[in-house]
XYZ file of C-alpha atoms in Angstrom:
500
model
C 5.969 -58.243 -63.662
C 5.093 -60.295 -66.711
C 2.951 -63.335 -66.208
C 3.469 -66.694 -67.842
C 0.764 -65.774 -70.390
C 2.929 -62.924 -71.660
C 5.736 -65.349 -72.662
C 4.826 -66.677 -76.046
C 6.766 -69.564 -77.624
C 8.737 -68.824 -80.743
C 7.470 -69.821 -84.119
C 10.055 -72.619 -84.447
C 8.739 -74.268 -81.260
C 11.910 -73.709 -79.248
C 11.848 -72.642 -75.642
C 12.093 -68.872 -75.131
C 15.034 -69.541 -72.843
C 17.042 -70.870 -75.778
C 16.298 -67.752 -77.801
C 17.994 -65.484 -75.276
C 21.085 -63.689 -76.533
C 24.445 -65.361 -75.908
C 25.423 -62.486 -73.627
C 22.524 -63.305 -71.299
C 23.574 -66.961 -71.178
C 27.096 -65.846 -70.352
C 25.805 -63.730 -67.456
C 23.655 -66.619 -66.181
C 26.656 -68.943 -66.268
C 28.705 -66.478 -64.266
C 26.054 -66.085 -61.565
C 25.234 -69.762 -60.958
C 27.298 -72.038 -58.763
C 28.992 -75.099 -60.240
C 26.368 -77.590 -59.080
C 23.466 -75.483 -60.333
C 25.229 -74.805 -63.622
C 25.872 -78.538 -64.105
C 22.191 -79.346 -63.475
C 21.111 -76.671 -65.958
C 23.541 -77.969 -68.575
C 22.097 -81.482 -68.292
C 18.605 -80.384 -69.381
C 19.346 -80.575 -73.124
C 22.145 -80.676 -75.644
C 21.474 -77.073 -76.736
C 21.650 -75.735 -73.202
C 24.832 -77.733 -72.660
C 26.397 -76.097 -75.707
C 25.902 -72.687 -74.054
C 27.491 -73.558 -70.708
C 30.029 -76.247 -71.575
C 32.912 -73.799 -71.830
C 32.112 -72.355 -68.420
C 31.680 -75.815 -66.919
C 35.116 -76.965 -68.020
C 37.102 -73.759 -67.981
C 40.685 -74.097 -66.777
C 42.982 -77.121 -66.854
C 42.062 -79.786 -64.291
C 39.202 -77.728 -62.908
C 36.765 -79.238 -60.440
C 34.131 -79.875 -63.072
C 36.574 -81.582 -65.414
C 37.610 -83.964 -62.617
C 33.959 -84.581 -61.761
C 33.212 -85.378 -65.382
C 36.145 -87.792 -65.473
C 35.039 -89.527 -62.270
C 31.444 -89.651 -63.474
C 32.552 -91.302 -66.703
C 34.643 -93.866 -64.803
C 31.748 -94.655 -62.460
C 29.163 -95.036 -65.245
C 31.483 -96.609 -67.827
C 31.011 -93.619 -70.171
C 33.918 -93.309 -72.568
C 32.595 -90.077 -74.248
C 32.534 -88.244 -70.918
C 36.042 -89.436 -70.072
C 37.377 -88.504 -73.508
C 35.793 -85.050 -73.287
C 37.320 -84.427 -69.874
C 40.700 -85.707 -71.035
C 40.642 -83.489 -74.146
C 39.925 -80.451 -71.979
C 43.007 -81.126 -69.865
C 41.890 -83.453 -67.067
C 44.702 -85.307 -65.317
C 43.848 -89.025 -65.406
C 45.867 -89.685 -62.230
C 44.042 -87.120 -60.100
C 42.677 -88.427 -56.795
C 39.246 -86.994 -55.982
C 36.562 -87.461 -53.360
C 33.509 -89.494 -54.341
C 30.423 -90.892 -52.671
C 31.423 -93.857 -50.451
C 29.735 -97.241 -50.666
C 30.433 -98.150 -47.037
C 27.698 -97.166 -44.588
C 30.071 -96.110 -41.822
C 32.319 -93.998 -44.080
C 31.872 -90.280 -44.654
C 34.361 -89.784 -47.488
C 35.967 -91.888 -50.193
C 39.116 -90.947 -52.084
C 40.178 -92.629 -55.321
C 41.437 -92.140 -58.840
C 39.305 -92.737 -61.914
C 41.116 -96.053 -62.455
C 40.219 -97.236 -58.944
C 36.591 -96.141 -59.365
C 36.298 -98.075 -62.630
C 37.801 -101.173 -60.968
C 35.478 -100.939 -57.978
C 32.404 -100.878 -60.225
C 33.808 -103.527 -62.616
C 33.555 -101.180 -65.610
C 35.774 -103.048 -68.043
C 35.684 -100.542 -70.925
C 36.555 -97.594 -68.700
C 39.305 -99.595 -66.978
C 40.822 -100.656 -70.286
C 40.631 -97.105 -71.705
C 42.429 -95.674 -68.690
C 45.003 -98.472 -68.786
C 45.692 -97.813 -72.466
C 46.285 -94.128 -71.679
C 49.052 -95.036 -69.210
C 47.459 -94.274 -65.845
C 49.339 -95.079 -62.644
C 48.093 -98.172 -60.844
C 48.709 -96.466 -57.486
C 49.692 -92.889 -56.764
C 52.892 -92.968 -54.663
C 52.121 -92.188 -51.046
C 48.376 -91.738 -51.665
C 46.334 -94.901 -51.048
C 42.654 -95.033 -51.833
C 40.281 -94.616 -48.917
C 37.054 -96.517 -48.204
C 36.940 -98.094 -51.656
C 36.806 -101.769 -50.636
C 34.131 -103.950 -49.048
C 36.084 -104.803 -45.911
C 34.231 -104.050 -42.698
C 35.981 -101.758 -40.258
C 34.895 -99.150 -37.760
C 37.359 -96.605 -39.124
C 38.584 -95.480 -42.534
C 40.391 -98.108 -44.604
C 43.374 -97.337 -46.806
C 43.791 -99.745 -49.692
C 45.810 -100.346 -52.823
C 44.396 -100.821 -56.311
C 45.112 -104.557 -56.209
C 43.239 -104.819 -52.920
C 40.278 -102.909 -54.405
C 40.107 -105.216 -57.421
C 40.170 -108.416 -55.331
C 37.847 -107.153 -52.607
C 35.209 -106.109 -55.147
C 35.497 -109.307 -57.176
C 37.011 -107.685 -60.275
C 39.414 -110.501 -61.126
C 39.838 -109.204 -64.665
C 41.350 -105.952 -63.368
C 43.543 -107.832 -60.877
C 44.828 -110.026 -63.709
C 45.481 -106.874 -65.762
C 47.678 -105.468 -62.986
C 49.550 -108.727 -62.357
C 50.097 -109.473 -66.030
C 53.147 -107.226 -66.407
C 56.072 -107.925 -64.025
C 56.904 -104.282 -63.276
C 53.290 -103.263 -62.535
C 52.814 -106.407 -60.445
C 55.902 -105.604 -58.362
C 54.855 -101.970 -57.882
C 51.325 -102.986 -56.882
C 52.663 -105.592 -54.440
C 55.089 -103.161 -52.769
C 52.357 -100.542 -52.451
C 50.031 -103.136 -50.923
C 52.685 -104.211 -48.411
C 53.025 -100.589 -47.329
C 49.384 -99.556 -46.952
C 47.076 -102.603 -46.848
C 46.153 -104.031 -43.457
C 46.005 -107.570 -44.885
C 48.272 -109.414 -47.264
C 47.284 -109.926 -50.886
C 47.074 -113.697 -50.303
C 44.575 -113.193 -47.473
C 42.535 -110.881 -49.676
C 42.560 -113.485 -52.456
C 41.270 -116.093 -49.974
C 38.416 -113.758 -49.042
C 37.585 -113.204 -52.717
C 37.629 -116.961 -53.356
C 34.971 -117.494 -50.676
C 32.945 -114.328 -51.234
C 32.536 -114.818 -54.979
C 32.916 -118.641 -55.105
C 35.959 -118.252 -57.350
C 39.083 -120.147 -56.216
C 40.704 -118.999 -59.458
C 41.373 -115.679 -57.683
C 43.740 -117.470 -55.322
C 45.408 -119.398 -58.134
C 45.937 -116.168 -60.069
C 47.562 -114.377 -57.127
C 49.761 -117.305 -56.082
C 51.087 -117.626 -59.635
C 53.221 -114.561 -58.880
C 56.436 -115.732 -57.113
C 56.831 -112.525 -55.114
C 53.323 -112.737 -53.690
C 53.577 -116.495 -53.131
C 56.604 -115.922 -50.880
C 54.334 -114.111 -48.374
C 51.897 -117.001 -47.986
C 52.881 -117.526 -44.323
C 53.440 -113.862 -43.441
C 51.383 -112.250 -40.678
C 51.107 -108.459 -40.911
C 50.929 -106.519 -37.627
C 47.420 -105.316 -38.443
C 46.191 -108.702 -39.717
C 47.307 -111.065 -36.914
C 46.450 -114.256 -38.826
C 47.778 -116.320 -41.702
C 45.805 -117.125 -44.877
C 45.495 -120.734 -43.661
C 43.774 -119.616 -40.462
C 41.499 -117.359 -42.518
C 40.375 -120.344 -44.626
C 39.439 -122.316 -41.509
C 37.556 -119.376 -39.980
C 35.675 -118.392 -43.134
C 34.690 -122.008 -43.867
C 32.294 -121.911 -40.891
C 30.200 -119.075 -42.383
C 27.706 -120.951 -44.522
C 30.200 -121.761 -47.258
C 30.222 -125.183 -48.963
C 32.804 -127.509 -47.480
C 33.856 -128.528 -50.989
C 34.898 -124.919 -51.655
C 36.831 -124.754 -48.373
C 38.649 -128.006 -49.186
C 39.599 -126.712 -52.621
C 40.918 -123.401 -51.287
C 42.834 -125.214 -48.538
C 44.484 -127.567 -51.049
C 45.513 -124.600 -53.228
C 47.199 -122.943 -50.243
C 49.002 -126.103 -49.135
C 50.262 -126.846 -52.650
C 51.614 -123.285 -52.835
C 53.600 -123.750 -49.620
C 51.289 -122.787 -46.746
C 52.698 -124.035 -43.452
C 50.714 -126.662 -41.537
C 52.901 -126.229 -38.478
C 52.248 -124.051 -35.417
C 50.977 -120.545 -36.064
C 53.610 -117.745 -35.939
C 54.272 -115.977 -32.626
C 52.789 -112.696 -33.921
C 49.397 -114.294 -34.628
C 46.382 -113.875 -32.370
C 47.510 -114.294 -28.776
C 45.360 -117.347 -28.119
C 46.473 -119.256 -31.266
C 50.153 -118.258 -31.389
C 52.271 -121.403 -31.217
C 49.306 -123.780 -31.575
C 49.040 -126.236 -34.431
C 46.087 -125.632 -36.797
C 44.300 -128.754 -35.518
C 44.621 -127.744 -31.860
C 43.477 -124.196 -32.666
C 40.368 -125.635 -34.334
C 39.663 -127.937 -31.405
C 40.033 -125.054 -28.958
C 37.335 -123.163 -30.872
C 34.930 -126.123 -30.803
C 35.390 -127.414 -34.368
C 35.152 -131.162 -33.815
C 34.286 -132.291 -37.318
C 34.811 -130.915 -40.790
C 37.748 -128.533 -40.432
C 39.789 -131.048 -38.434
C 39.246 -133.644 -41.157
C 40.159 -131.150 -43.874
C 43.456 -130.448 -42.125
C 44.219 -134.138 -41.712
C 43.423 -134.789 -45.379
C 45.959 -132.197 -46.574
C 48.722 -133.584 -44.346
C 48.485 -131.727 -41.036
C 50.258 -133.528 -38.197
C 47.648 -135.465 -36.150
C 49.884 -135.228 -33.073
C 49.838 -131.448 -32.876
C 53.403 -130.846 -34.037
C 55.320 -133.225 -31.741
C 56.326 -136.858 -32.103
C 56.711 -139.469 -29.338
C 60.483 -139.649 -29.918
C 61.124 -135.889 -30.146
C 64.067 -134.815 -27.962
C 62.480 -131.391 -27.484
C 60.890 -131.086 -24.017
C 57.125 -130.841 -23.969
C 56.014 -127.206 -23.496
C 54.046 -126.403 -20.338
C 50.381 -127.189 -20.789
C 50.924 -128.988 -24.106
C 48.630 -131.807 -25.186
C 47.922 -133.601 -28.434
C 44.544 -133.655 -30.231
C 43.813 -137.084 -28.732
C 44.488 -135.682 -25.260
C 41.923 -132.990 -26.043
C 39.259 -135.663 -26.567
C 40.374 -138.180 -23.930
C 40.920 -136.684 -20.489
C 42.043 -138.694 -17.462
C 39.156 -140.301 -15.632
C 39.615 -138.265 -12.455
C 39.016 -135.035 -14.438
C 35.623 -136.244 -15.694
C 34.472 -138.203 -12.652
C 31.561 -135.867 -12.009
C 30.755 -135.366 -15.677
C 30.340 -137.744 -18.578
C 32.412 -137.026 -21.706
C 30.531 -137.044 -24.990
C 32.176 -140.241 -26.200
C 30.780 -141.916 -23.056
C 27.146 -141.008 -23.784
C 24.438 -142.842 -25.656
C 23.526 -140.789 -28.769
C 19.824 -141.361 -28.129
C 16.984 -141.566 -30.653
C 17.254 -139.410 -33.755
C 14.059 -137.301 -33.383
C 15.081 -136.307 -29.866
C 18.243 -134.745 -28.504
C 19.543 -133.890 -31.961
C 22.351 -131.632 -30.722
C 23.644 -134.210 -28.256
C 23.504 -136.940 -30.890
C 25.505 -134.757 -33.263
C 28.122 -134.058 -30.588
C 28.428 -137.689 -29.515
C 28.733 -139.071 -33.038
C 31.190 -136.393 -34.158
C 33.296 -136.900 -31.037
C 33.667 -140.626 -31.682
C 34.199 -140.167 -35.418
C 36.857 -137.524 -34.811
C 38.732 -139.806 -32.408
C 38.664 -142.645 -34.926
C 39.699 -140.374 -37.801
C 42.642 -138.964 -35.856
C 43.913 -142.445 -35.029
C 43.478 -143.649 -38.619
C 45.510 -140.671 -39.851
C 48.450 -141.630 -37.635
C 47.793 -140.088 -34.214
C 50.045 -141.736 -31.650
C 48.676 -143.534 -28.605
C 52.088 -143.286 -26.914
C 52.738 -139.537 -27.120
C 52.716 -137.938 -23.672
C 51.354 -134.589 -22.577
C 52.875 -132.165 -20.085
C 51.886 -134.535 -17.243
C 53.592 -137.534 -18.824
C 50.351 -139.371 -19.687
C 49.564 -140.849 -23.092
C 46.084 -141.109 -24.664
C 46.156 -144.845 -23.959
C 46.924 -144.112 -20.295
C 43.906 -141.819 -20.124
C 41.681 -144.395 -21.824
C 42.785 -147.194 -19.482
C 42.109 -144.958 -16.471
C 38.380 -145.461 -17.132
C 38.794 -149.197 -16.477
C 40.069 -149.083 -12.908
C 38.474 -151.760 -10.657
C 36.963 -149.286 -8.189
C 34.860 -147.526 -10.854
C 31.232 -148.267 -11.668
C 30.717 -151.060 -14.248
C 29.162 -148.649 -16.717
C 32.210 -146.404 -16.633
C 34.574 -149.341 -17.012
C 32.528 -150.631 -19.923
C 32.777 -147.221 -21.629
C 36.534 -147.313 -21.106
C 36.731 -150.708 -22.773
C 34.779 -149.437 -25.777
C 37.070 -146.433 -26.050
C 40.190 -148.604 -25.970
C 38.632 -150.880 -28.576
C 37.927 -147.851 -30.809
C 41.538 -146.705 -30.485
C 43.104 -150.093 -31.172
C 40.775 -150.880 -34.043
C 41.830 -147.744 -35.983
C 45.449 -147.290 -34.880
C 48.179 -147.498 -37.496
C 51.331 -149.584 -36.941
C 53.288 -146.370 -36.353
C 50.764 -145.096 -33.821
C 51.396 -147.674 -31.096
C 54.457 -149.464 -29.820
C 54.682 -153.168 -29.070
C 55.116 -152.312 -25.410
C 51.730 -150.583 -25.384
C 50.139 -153.517 -27.208
C 51.527 -155.938 -24.633
C 50.351 -153.660 -21.860
C 46.831 -153.753 -23.283
C 46.916 -157.557 -23.471
C 48.204 -157.690 -19.903
C 45.909 -155.162 -18.200
C 42.575 -155.138 -20.008
C 41.563 -158.770 -19.203
C 41.809 -157.905 -15.510
C 38.901 -155.513 -15.949
C 36.790 -156.909 -18.754
C 36.483 -160.016 -20.917
C 34.397 -159.270 -24.021
C 34.472 -162.842 -25.367
C 31.521 -163.935 -23.230
C 29.401 -160.821 -23.140
C 30.125 -158.634 -26.186
C 30.608 -154.907 -25.871
C 27.160 -153.721 -24.943
C 23.996 -152.544 -26.647
C 25.596 -149.925 -28.915
C 28.359 -152.157 -30.267
C 29.360 -151.572 -33.873
C 28.769 -155.242 -34.788
C 31.800 -155.032 -37.021
C 34.276 -157.749 -37.849
C 37.545 -157.302 -36.009
C 40.575 -157.082 -38.271
C 44.177 -157.978 -37.729
C 44.840 -154.777 -35.775
C 42.362 -155.720 -33.038
C 43.790 -157.246 -29.896
C 41.190 -159.419 -28.183
C 41.999 -160.606 -24.651
C 42.216 -164.293 -24.016
C 38.943 -165.960 -22.881
C 40.831 -167.672 -20.093
C 41.990 -164.424 -18.535
C 40.679 -163.648 -15.035
C 37.605 -161.486 -14.768
C 36.458 -159.184 -12.011
C 33.142 -157.831 -13.208
C 31.593 -160.885 -14.885
C 29.057 -161.273 -12.151
C 27.370 -157.973 -12.928
C 27.607 -157.995 -16.719
C 24.385 -159.904 -17.544
C 22.333 -157.346 -15.675
C 24.306 -154.506 -17.249
C 23.327 -155.481 -20.770
C 19.619 -155.005 -20.097
C 19.953 -152.242 -17.560
C 18.732 -148.713 -18.111
C 22.236 -147.729 -17.095
C 23.108 -147.352 -20.781
C 20.607 -144.549 -21.199
C 21.254 -140.968 -20.372
C 20.857 -140.596 -16.631
C 20.332 -136.886 -16.291
C 16.728 -137.464 -15.219
C 17.122 -141.137 -14.209
C 17.715 -141.354 -10.474
C 17.705 -145.145 -10.514
C 20.792 -145.240 -12.719
C 22.629 -142.874 -10.396
C 21.760 -144.989 -7.386
C 22.997 -148.134 -9.136
C 26.253 -146.421 -10.001
C 26.915 -145.347 -6.415
C 25.991 -148.768 -5.182
C 28.373 -150.511 -7.568
C 31.133 -148.151 -6.608
């Protein structure tokens, strides 16, 4: 066997391998497998010239398709042109390496690969050569960024939006016939609607223009309130859920306004939504999930009903278990007798008890904001009680002075912010008639954490001459430690039981 010393380079400096006869190269190409032959052909242009015919022999052979997919993935127009000239079908769907960790196989066309990788030149070249946007009956697989435990089928429009390629999505939606075909294909194979996918793209890439672009199409805009069986939520609900995941509230407000202007419903969620939100108004669904601040205000700012979908004069009977947003915050006193609601607590010093301070302040601010936006104090829940009834229940004579004082402050907060449509004259007269029996603020103020604000024309202050029942204990109340949190203060608890 000849050693490496016996192989002498040619006088022209070329490798001895290149000086082999063409017949030998032909035999080598016939013996090697496709992968090995492709690796050998990539070593130099001269070697490629020997094996190119064998690499791409036959119309639409495996290597031609691989060359086409490689060109689409790496934005190489020469590779795509070469494959196309040798007979490659531009609409062929082939398997490629998936980008999702939990996927074993990805299927796509060259057009879908170019869109996924945002290769504009390759996408435009394929579009100019008349490729199909979607192959009928053959959706792409595992080509988007959606998380799922199983394989995901998706349309080309879904791939473009999910991967942030708004240019390609605009290219598809630009022509009416391609937009209609892409929409129908998406309705058939995508688990989520195109509007929901555009909402996700608006948050993921900080580009609300994606939503504007999609909603400009009338056919797509008509599905803005549609819930697909696999999706189980509307685009509006998706905005409220996604806004909690470290996204700027300004972006969430902008996306929400775009949806509402396009016709998104602010009424109860459809019956085929998630089981626990079906039939609930957006505000009540947010309150049920613990969102006491920003999302509730965003909904009120865009015109969501502050009463949860019902009005005090609605002839429709109240559904079983129904309550308004104000009922959610203000429970009857007997339901909280052994627990203090957040609006009843002292926020405490800022360096300490930060979470409790946040909850207390947001609870009170949310109550005031609801009332200012038109929440009714007369609307009744399934038990026939109004929010004003629940607030006045904290001022019963047999309760501890601290609890009655908190009830007075709550009623004052409600009446200070209520709109003329939010309370009837009968309720106003009832307040004037009943509150002075429990508490006269003209002599003693409203306690240590009063707002010190000037009462306006909406405030109803009881007459100073009205009878009082708890005046004898009020001076001591103002300086008592009873205003502080009494979780670890046994003296406050003893005083409360004694007063009761």
